[in-house]
XYZ file of C-alpha atoms in Angstrom:
459
model
C -26.562 -0.055 -5.247
C -25.450 3.607 -4.585
C -26.002 4.748 -0.993
C -25.963 1.110 0.219
C -23.707 -0.120 3.027
C -23.427 -3.862 2.452
C -21.803 -6.400 4.792
C -20.113 -9.437 3.437
C -20.111 -12.057 6.227
C -19.217 -15.647 6.908
C -17.012 -17.905 8.841
C -13.232 -18.116 8.473
C -12.213 -19.675 5.239
C -15.786 -18.937 3.670
C -14.010 -16.843 0.878
C -14.755 -13.459 2.067
C -11.475 -11.713 1.018
C -11.224 -13.870 -2.012
C -14.650 -12.728 -3.264
C -13.500 -9.089 -2.413
C -10.360 -9.416 -4.522
C -11.877 -11.179 -7.558
C -14.531 -8.152 -7.652
C -11.836 -5.527 -7.290
C -9.766 -7.441 -9.889
C -6.893 -7.880 -7.531
C -6.792 -11.815 -8.100
C -4.184 -12.576 -10.534
C -4.138 -16.547 -10.263
C -6.927 -19.191 -10.399
C -9.962 -19.459 -12.742
C -12.843 -16.915 -12.402
C -16.169 -17.820 -13.997
C -19.293 -15.631 -14.277
C -19.319 -11.903 -15.146
C -18.666 -8.724 -13.358
C -20.525 -5.662 -14.563
C -20.850 -1.950 -13.954
C -24.104 -0.321 -15.109
C -24.816 -3.514 -17.012
C -21.684 -3.440 -18.983
C -18.228 -5.166 -18.888
C -15.634 -3.512 -16.726
C -13.924 -0.272 -17.951
C -10.245 -0.048 -18.297
C -10.062 2.669 -15.516
C -12.021 0.383 -13.106
C -9.202 -0.451 -10.815
C -8.612 3.373 -10.341
C -12.327 4.170 -9.890
C -12.982 1.764 -7.146
C -11.262 2.247 -3.700
C -10.033 -0.853 -2.008
C -8.906 -0.986 1.853
C -6.562 -3.525 2.484
C -6.721 -5.306 5.794
C -3.056 -4.440 6.705
C -2.580 -0.480 6.653
C 0.594 0.033 4.613
C 1.722 3.532 4.448
C 4.801 5.510 3.902
C 6.105 5.840 7.580
C 7.886 9.463 6.920
C 4.853 11.096 5.194
C 2.404 13.086 7.388
C -1.251 12.347 7.069
C -2.170 15.261 4.948
C 0.761 14.375 2.476
C -0.406 10.711 2.161
C -3.908 12.092 1.194
C -2.591 14.743 -1.109
C -0.460 12.072 -2.892
C -3.148 9.942 -3.473
C -5.578 12.695 -4.711
C -3.326 14.059 -7.029
C -2.243 11.001 -8.651
C -5.526 9.320 -8.707
C -8.312 11.907 -9.476
C -8.911 12.509 -13.167
C -6.277 14.429 -15.233
C -9.037 17.060 -16.155
C -9.485 18.096 -12.409
C -7.555 21.243 -11.355
C -4.894 20.880 -8.814
C -6.652 23.217 -6.494
C -9.792 21.562 -6.621
C -7.993 18.178 -5.693
C -6.394 19.745 -2.679
C -9.690 21.347 -1.504
C -11.057 17.717 -1.624
C -8.531 16.259 0.638
C -9.617 19.048 3.274
C -13.191 17.761 2.827
C -12.019 14.238 3.580
C -9.855 15.230 6.538
C -13.171 16.800 8.054
C -15.274 13.621 7.116
C -12.894 11.449 8.883
C -12.213 13.774 11.818
C -8.702 13.645 11.240
C -7.724 17.303 11.555
C -5.987 16.960 14.827
C -3.493 14.341 13.293
C -3.180 16.049 9.616
C 0.404 17.134 10.087
C 1.542 14.144 12.035
C 3.856 11.668 10.699
C 2.152 8.324 10.125
C 5.213 6.081 11.485
C 5.656 2.481 11.735
C 3.085 0.278 13.556
C 3.593 0.651 17.279
C 5.634 4.056 16.863
C 3.192 6.527 15.253
C -0.507 6.567 14.811
C -2.712 4.000 16.730
C -4.237 1.112 14.810
C -7.601 2.856 14.584
C -6.139 6.267 13.343
C -3.998 4.271 10.511
C -7.174 2.722 9.459
C -8.901 5.972 9.204
C -5.832 7.245 6.905
C -6.445 3.930 4.996
C -9.844 4.919 4.094
C -8.837 8.432 3.416
C -6.310 7.601 0.862
C -8.993 5.515 -1.128
C -11.583 8.318 -0.633
C -9.523 11.224 -1.809
C -9.252 9.436 -5.209
C -13.143 10.140 -5.612
C -13.970 6.448 -6.362
C -16.895 6.658 -8.502
C -18.076 2.961 -8.581
C -17.856 1.310 -5.230
C -15.382 1.087 -2.033
C -14.234 -2.078 -0.914
C -13.061 -2.870 2.910
C -11.444 -5.792 3.853
C -12.156 -6.188 7.540
C -11.755 -2.438 8.617
C -12.702 -3.554 12.294
C -10.348 -6.174 12.854
C -7.803 -5.381 15.709
C -9.806 -2.502 17.099
C -11.905 -2.142 20.231
C -15.511 -1.682 20.333
C -15.655 2.045 20.501
C -13.023 2.357 17.432
C -14.954 -0.242 15.475
C -18.160 1.736 15.901
C -16.337 4.943 14.836
C -15.067 3.337 11.598
C -18.461 2.008 10.580
C -19.993 5.225 11.555
C -17.791 7.048 8.824
C -18.840 4.364 6.404
C -22.324 5.321 7.291
C -21.664 8.806 6.327
C -20.289 7.816 3.134
C -23.340 5.800 1.935
C -25.642 8.602 3.145
C -23.882 10.858 0.214
C -24.659 8.156 -2.466
C -21.464 6.034 -2.336
C -21.641 2.218 -2.605
C -19.739 0.445 0.028
C -19.010 -3.188 0.307
C -17.370 -4.418 3.669
C -16.144 -7.852 4.843
C -16.637 -7.904 8.576
C -15.884 -10.602 10.991
C -18.301 -11.040 14.136
C -19.868 -7.485 14.452
C -21.647 -6.594 17.518
C -25.210 -6.199 17.505
C -24.918 -2.533 17.705
C -22.405 -2.643 14.607
C -24.640 -4.825 12.795
C -27.706 -2.531 12.814
C -25.839 0.025 10.803
C -25.458 -2.043 7.650
C -28.476 -2.048 4.776
C -27.729 -5.127 3.159
C -26.086 -8.487 3.892
C -24.346 -11.062 1.792
C -23.707 -14.224 3.737
C -21.420 -16.980 2.697
C -20.978 -20.510 3.821
C -17.838 -22.584 3.439
C -16.798 -22.994 0.079
C -17.948 -19.514 -0.656
C -21.681 -20.688 -1.432
C -24.392 -17.953 -0.960
C -26.909 -18.448 2.037
C -28.342 -15.112 2.041
C -28.357 -11.925 0.054
C -30.819 -8.983 0.862
C -31.910 -6.325 3.336
C -31.136 -6.946 7.063
C -34.162 -5.031 8.195
C -34.791 -2.856 11.112
C -33.078 -4.285 14.324
C -32.220 -7.249 11.809
C -36.032 -8.308 11.614
C -35.825 -9.154 8.016
C -33.035 -11.702 8.496
C -34.273 -13.259 11.778
C -37.664 -13.776 10.178
C -35.786 -15.581 7.087
C -33.965 -17.823 9.578
C -37.081 -18.436 11.722
C -39.110 -19.399 8.870
C -36.433 -22.286 8.090
C -36.432 -23.646 11.686
C -33.424 -21.664 12.996
C -35.250 -18.724 15.157
C -32.773 -16.185 16.581
C -33.137 -15.927 20.725
C -34.040 -12.680 22.157
C -31.006 -11.826 23.778
C -28.499 -13.438 21.048
C -26.451 -11.062 18.661
C -28.281 -12.080 15.304
C -24.789 -11.748 13.620
C -23.233 -14.208 15.562
C -26.464 -16.414 15.599
C -26.619 -16.336 11.723
C -22.816 -17.648 11.474
C -23.392 -20.320 13.964
C -26.412 -21.485 12.157
C -24.838 -21.627 8.659
C -21.469 -23.122 9.675
C -21.502 -24.142 13.386
C -23.406 -26.053 15.845
C -26.926 -24.712 15.094
C -26.740 -25.860 11.411
C -29.173 -28.873 12.056
C -27.430 -30.675 9.011
C -29.187 -28.492 6.682
C -27.515 -27.222 3.203
C -28.490 -23.527 3.653
C -27.352 -22.819 0.275
C -29.968 -25.120 -0.966
C -32.508 -23.515 1.378
C -31.538 -20.203 -0.257
C -31.691 -21.228 -3.611
C -35.484 -22.658 -3.151
C -36.558 -19.430 -1.215
C -38.876 -16.759 -2.444
C -36.026 -14.293 -1.524
C -33.770 -15.835 -4.113
C -36.204 -15.503 -7.002
C -37.103 -11.948 -5.867
C -33.469 -11.124 -5.937
C -32.624 -12.730 -9.326
C -35.570 -10.922 -10.806
C -34.414 -7.657 -9.423
C -30.855 -8.330 -10.597
C -31.975 -8.819 -14.179
C -34.097 -5.633 -14.013
C -31.197 -3.476 -12.706
C -28.893 -4.836 -15.544
C -31.312 -4.455 -18.492
C -32.414 -0.905 -16.806
C -28.699 0.259 -16.784
C -27.803 -1.204 -20.038
C -30.486 0.845 -21.779
C -29.491 4.217 -20.185
C -26.111 5.994 -20.676
C -23.238 4.721 -18.391
C -23.207 6.562 -14.884
C -19.345 6.474 -14.910
C -17.335 7.866 -17.514
C -14.113 5.702 -18.544
C -11.401 8.062 -19.801
C -9.583 5.091 -21.229
C -6.463 5.812 -19.508
C -4.720 3.079 -17.427
C -3.268 5.627 -15.139
C -5.101 8.986 -14.042
C -2.044 11.140 -14.716
C 0.659 11.219 -17.443
C 3.949 9.612 -16.687
C 6.218 12.817 -16.343
C 3.676 13.859 -13.515
C 3.871 10.700 -11.949
C 7.540 10.656 -11.871
C 7.680 14.178 -10.612
C 5.220 13.405 -7.670
C 6.760 10.248 -6.621
C 10.279 11.484 -6.720
C 9.259 14.408 -4.485
C 7.699 11.834 -1.952
C 11.049 9.806 -1.904
C 13.147 12.922 -1.559
C 11.060 14.114 1.379
C 10.916 10.831 3.147
C 14.669 10.178 2.746
C 15.460 13.647 4.175
C 13.509 12.782 7.014
C 14.816 9.443 7.419
C 17.653 10.804 9.736
C 19.072 7.534 11.104
C 19.538 6.157 7.573
C 21.351 9.249 6.321
C 23.520 9.677 9.573
C 24.636 6.021 9.461
C 25.510 6.122 5.791
C 27.648 9.207 6.301
C 29.207 7.742 9.451
C 30.285 4.498 7.739
C 32.042 6.357 4.970
C 33.789 8.627 7.187
C 34.841 5.860 9.724
C 35.804 3.487 7.235
C 37.812 6.151 5.210
C 39.588 7.250 8.425
C 40.473 3.656 9.406
C 41.695 2.873 5.854
C 43.691 6.069 5.590
C 45.439 5.739 9.039
C 46.148 2.130 8.571
C 48.216 3.000 5.393
C 49.359 6.388 6.710
C 51.724 8.281 4.251
C 52.786 5.487 1.944
C 56.268 6.174 0.516
C 57.677 5.708 -3.087
C 59.548 2.542 -2.776
C 58.955 -0.811 -4.711
C 57.534 -2.477 -1.395
C 55.164 0.475 -0.991
C 53.605 -0.027 -4.272
C 51.824 -3.354 -3.009
C 50.352 -1.213 -0.040
C 48.913 1.409 -2.513
C 47.227 -1.410 -4.147
C 46.006 -2.812 -0.850
C 44.578 0.508 0.361
C 42.725 0.925 -2.945
C 41.609 -2.593 -2.472
C 40.134 -1.752 1.146
C 38.069 1.091 -0.278
C 35.863 -1.515 -2.212
C 34.501 -2.786 1.037
C 32.511 0.260 1.964
C 29.956 -1.472 -0.117
C 28.642 -4.298 2.079
C 27.907 -2.008 5.047
C 25.785 0.328 2.948
C 23.930 -2.096 1.261
C 22.939 -3.640 4.450
C 21.116 -0.406 5.200
C 19.882 0.304 1.779
C 18.299 -3.069 0.930
C 15.784 -3.192 3.719
C 14.477 0.385 3.036
C 14.051 -0.795 -0.943
C 12.181 -3.829 -0.028
C 9.865 -1.855 2.578
C 9.117 0.627 -0.067
C 8.435 -1.931 -2.741
C 6.164 -3.762 -0.281
C 4.010 -0.344 -0.332
C 4.130 -0.151 -3.800
C 3.070 -3.728 -4.519
C 0.335 -4.003 -1.662
C -1.645 -0.817 -2.530
C -0.242 1.607 -4.952
C 0.417 -0.668 -8.115
C -3.106 -2.488 -7.618
C -5.214 0.759 -7.495
C -3.193 2.010 -10.506
C -1.729 4.960 -8.697
C 1.466 5.271 -10.698
C 3.473 2.945 -12.706
C 6.611 1.090 -11.741
C 8.827 3.286 -13.916
C 7.987 6.302 -11.809
C 8.523 4.139 -8.614
C 12.025 2.985 -9.790
C 13.100 6.475 -10.975
C 11.931 7.985 -7.573
C 13.968 5.551 -5.851
C 17.304 6.068 -7.666
C 17.259 9.915 -7.945
C 16.467 10.297 -4.283
C 19.755 8.437 -3.489
C 21.752 10.564 -5.916
C 22.665 13.587 -3.623
C 23.463 11.469 -0.460
C 25.963 9.333 -2.806
C 27.702 12.427 -3.915
C 28.119 13.768 -0.590
C 29.296 10.395 0.924
C 31.934 9.993 -2.062
C 33.366 13.204 -1.116
C 33.577 12.500 2.404
C 35.309 9.323 1.829
C 37.896 10.769 -0.761
C 38.662 13.740 1.752
C 39.218 11.739 4.818
C 41.401 8.978 2.949
C 43.162 10.184 -0.260
C 45.305 12.677 1.545
C 45.610 10.721 4.705
C 47.338 7.925 2.728
C 49.721 10.532 0.917
C 48.717 9.930 -2.562
C 49.875 12.678 -5.380
C 47.931 16.057 -4.790
C 48.121 17.120 -8.568
C 44.657 17.726 -9.760
C 44.959 15.449 -12.692
C 45.682 12.548 -10.467
C 43.269 13.343 -7.581
C 40.703 14.286 -9.875
C 40.580 11.124 -11.738
C 40.656 8.954 -8.631
C 37.864 11.143 -7.315
C 35.802 10.494 -10.319
C 36.395 6.759 -10.225
C 35.246 6.716 -6.525
C 32.208 8.388 -7.295
C 31.275 6.191 -10.133
C 31.846 3.448 -7.744
C 29.091 4.647 -5.268
C 26.718 4.547 -8.056
C 27.687 1.354 -9.207
C 27.231 -0.625 -5.981
C 24.172 1.266 -5.218
C 22.710 0.187 -8.334
C 23.849 -3.451 -7.675
C 22.334 -3.349 -4.385
C 18.929 -2.064 -5.659
C 19.062 -4.770 -8.511
C 19.333 -7.257 -5.917
C 16.794 -6.142 -3.564
C 14.496 -5.767 -6.557
C 14.647 -9.440 -7.241
C 14.739 -10.622 -3.639
C 11.660 -11.840 -1.973
C 12.810 -10.628 1.372
C 15.709 -8.845 3.281
C 17.443 -12.273 4.445
C 17.794 -13.452 0.714
C 19.172 -10.178 -0.367
C 21.799 -10.327 2.448
C 22.907 -13.760 1.318
C 23.181 -12.851 -2.285
C 25.277 -9.603 -1.754
C 28.616 -11.427 -0.776
C 28.314 -13.592 -3.871
C 28.045 -10.503 -6.198
C 30.657 -8.362 -4.389
C 32.899 -11.372 -3.917
C 32.800 -11.779 -7.571
């Protein structure tokens, strides 16, 4: 229901994340039975866009600032009818809500170098919120890995959201009594994903305590009700009962089923509360390409280590090659040396690929984990952005290699000869980069890519 903060709890292996993935339409394998409806109707095409989903792992573009990450999400995921100014103004609202103003212009960075775990968690929530999810926000264990204070802050932000009428569903693992008291409703699962309780928590968890007390598992005064319930359902205090059957026979279950039927029939008789625009992606393709390419360009420009390494590699291998074959003459024996020096040029590729592929795979992970699933932009925009952002650096590196090598070896300086050679060298830069990205796109990880490279380059 709108305005409800619901906790999804259960012991490890009870299927909390699986249920969340199924509800959010993120599960691709296995068989799914039953019905998922919004406003009493089947799910619209734009459902994945209009529901926010915060993964347990906070995957972000390391070279973007917090504000850029939020603006990127807002511009690509809010409806195409909303003006750009309005989208950017909404980003400021969310930055205020999540108290991120001190960090707005800070680079996100990698885990351990950059924002702290709790700050990254807030950015993850922010990235979903700026898309104005109209239906639901799913969060998978937003408090895992946080200390008590940070966990409390995170849930306090979710409470703020529920207060303005957002429906929020959170999987949570062993919350403290103080955290648990912040939630309105509880869905408790036992092993195998069977429902044990679904309903109100009550003030100071009284409603739940009363339910379990009635079936012979009273909660001791000093115990944390959340931990007590998990122990009752799956641990030492279960008394051998099948709590799923207890639930199915309880008056609460009948009341819940009746309410559910009422909600469905009531919603189905009214016009839908959320409007489906019928588009898979919020923005048209050319706009996706423009934004994604811009982000890749900025991120590559800021990635100073990568760019410097690429240039240094070209300059050093060119000078090494050039001085090894210093001023080759015109004799018959020198012809073989000319072939050798041209052949040596080819071996700039393995070094560059070793830098290029980990970067490609890391970016692909960001795309696969979050942006593809939330229908932010299409893979066409992703690939275009990756290829276009490399082009200026390839041209510079091609020029650097040519200048450092061609004249050192003493090849003919006539522009017809030099120009043709330069053109071939430039094309080769594009060729091996394309091959490297092709291998990286197929490779499951960096190790696999580095094993395939020699086979392809050798051939």
